[in-house]
Coordinates of C-alpha atoms in Angstrom, one line a residue:
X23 CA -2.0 -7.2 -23.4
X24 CA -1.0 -6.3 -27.0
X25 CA -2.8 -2.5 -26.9
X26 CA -1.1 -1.9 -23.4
X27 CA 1.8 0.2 -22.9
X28 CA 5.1 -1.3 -21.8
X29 CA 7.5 -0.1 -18.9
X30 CA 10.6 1.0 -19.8
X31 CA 12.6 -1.2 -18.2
X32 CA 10.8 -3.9 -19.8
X33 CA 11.0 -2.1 -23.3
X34 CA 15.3 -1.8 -22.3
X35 CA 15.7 -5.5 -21.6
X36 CA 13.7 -6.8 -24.9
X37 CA 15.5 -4.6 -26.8
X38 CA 18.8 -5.1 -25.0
X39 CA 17.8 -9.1 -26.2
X40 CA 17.2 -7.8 -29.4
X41 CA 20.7 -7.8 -30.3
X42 CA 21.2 -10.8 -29.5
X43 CA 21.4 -13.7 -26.4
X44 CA 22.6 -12.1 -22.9
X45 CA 23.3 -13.0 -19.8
X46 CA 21.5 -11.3 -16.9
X47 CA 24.7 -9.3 -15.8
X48 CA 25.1 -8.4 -19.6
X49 CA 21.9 -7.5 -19.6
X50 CA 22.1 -4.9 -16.8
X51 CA 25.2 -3.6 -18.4
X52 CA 23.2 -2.9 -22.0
X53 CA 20.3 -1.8 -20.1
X54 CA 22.6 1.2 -18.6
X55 CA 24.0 2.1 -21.9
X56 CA 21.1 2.1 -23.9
X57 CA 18.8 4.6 -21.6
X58 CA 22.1 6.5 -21.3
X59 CA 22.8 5.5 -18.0
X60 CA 19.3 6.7 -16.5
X61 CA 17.8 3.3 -15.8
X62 CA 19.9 1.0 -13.7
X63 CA 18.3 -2.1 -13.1
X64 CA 19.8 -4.1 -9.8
X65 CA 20.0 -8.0 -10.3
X66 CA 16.6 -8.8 -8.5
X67 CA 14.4 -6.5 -10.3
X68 CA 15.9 -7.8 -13.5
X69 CA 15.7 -11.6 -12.6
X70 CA 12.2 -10.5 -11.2
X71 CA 11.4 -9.4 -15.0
X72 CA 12.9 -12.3 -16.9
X73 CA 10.8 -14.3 -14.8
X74 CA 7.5 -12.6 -15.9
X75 CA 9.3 -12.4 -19.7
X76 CA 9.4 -16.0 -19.9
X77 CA 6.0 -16.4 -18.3
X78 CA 4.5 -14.2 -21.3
X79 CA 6.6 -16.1 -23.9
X80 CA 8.9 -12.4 -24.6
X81 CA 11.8 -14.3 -24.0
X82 CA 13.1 -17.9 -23.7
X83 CA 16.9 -19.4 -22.1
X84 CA 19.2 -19.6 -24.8
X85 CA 21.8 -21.8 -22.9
X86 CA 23.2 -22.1 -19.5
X87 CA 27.3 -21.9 -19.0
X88 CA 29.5 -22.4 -15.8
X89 CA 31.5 -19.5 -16.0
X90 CA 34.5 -19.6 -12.5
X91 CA 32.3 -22.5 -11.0
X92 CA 29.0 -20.3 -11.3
X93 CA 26.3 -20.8 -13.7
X94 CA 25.2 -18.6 -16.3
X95 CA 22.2 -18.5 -17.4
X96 CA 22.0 -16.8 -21.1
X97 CA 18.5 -15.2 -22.6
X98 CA 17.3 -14.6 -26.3
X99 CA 14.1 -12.5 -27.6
X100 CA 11.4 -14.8 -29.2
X101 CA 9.5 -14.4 -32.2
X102 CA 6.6 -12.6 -30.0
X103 CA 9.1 -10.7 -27.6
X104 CA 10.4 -9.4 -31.3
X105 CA 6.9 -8.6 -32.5
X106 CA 5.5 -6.8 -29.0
X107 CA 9.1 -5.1 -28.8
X108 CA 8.3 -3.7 -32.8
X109 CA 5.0 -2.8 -31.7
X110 CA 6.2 -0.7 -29.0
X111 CA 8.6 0.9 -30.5
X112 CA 6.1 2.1 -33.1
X113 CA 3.8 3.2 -30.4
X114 CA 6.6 5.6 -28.8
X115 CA 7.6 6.6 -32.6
X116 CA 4.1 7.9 -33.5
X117 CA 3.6 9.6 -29.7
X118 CA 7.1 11.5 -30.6
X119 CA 6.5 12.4 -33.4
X120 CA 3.1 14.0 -32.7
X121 CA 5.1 15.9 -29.5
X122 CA 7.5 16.8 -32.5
X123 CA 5.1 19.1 -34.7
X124 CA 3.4 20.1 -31.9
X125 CA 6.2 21.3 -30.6
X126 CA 6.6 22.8 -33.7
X127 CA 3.9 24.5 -33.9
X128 CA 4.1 26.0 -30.7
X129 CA 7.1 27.3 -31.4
X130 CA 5.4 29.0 -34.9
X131 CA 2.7 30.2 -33.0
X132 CA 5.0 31.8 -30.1
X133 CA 8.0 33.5 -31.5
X134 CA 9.5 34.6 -27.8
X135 CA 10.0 30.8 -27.5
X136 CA 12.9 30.2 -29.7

């Protein structure tokens, strides 16, 4: 599991967690910031998600509120969400940047490109 790439919805919500314990709503709210409002995640694929999260240890309940006579559930990265969310991120850091200077030098190599 550790060598296998995450989906990016998956790689949104751990690192929406990162900054701290959400609740689910929050969740999809930070999700749609952070990808710049191109992933919008509807409450039962996320809740589908958290599920599998917690089943892989990613993720664990932080604390449950009752917030106008509904409960809220609140969610918090764990040490190994933290540590595959890391991992990931220098996965996709080393795959841009090898897109970057090739890029580059196709752009060299091709002066009618610029």
């Amino acid at each position: 599991m550790k060598n296998r790439s995450m989906q990016e919805p998956t790689f949104l919500i751990l690192t929406a967690l990162a900054a701290g314990p959400q609740h689910g709503y929050g969740i999809i709210a930070d999700v749609l910031r952070i990808s710049g409002e191109r992933v919008r995640l509807s409450a039962g694929t996320l809740y589908t998600a958290l599920d599998r999260l917690r089943g892989e240890r990613l993720i664990e309940t932080d604390r449950q509120e009752v917030v106008d006579g509904r409960a809220r559930r609140y969610y918090r990265l764990t040490a190994d969400g933290a540590a595959r969310l890391s991992a990931e991120a220098e996965r996709l850091r080393g795959n841009a940047d090898t897109a970057s200077a090739r890029l580059h030098r196709f752009r060299l190599s091709r002066p009618a490109f610029r």
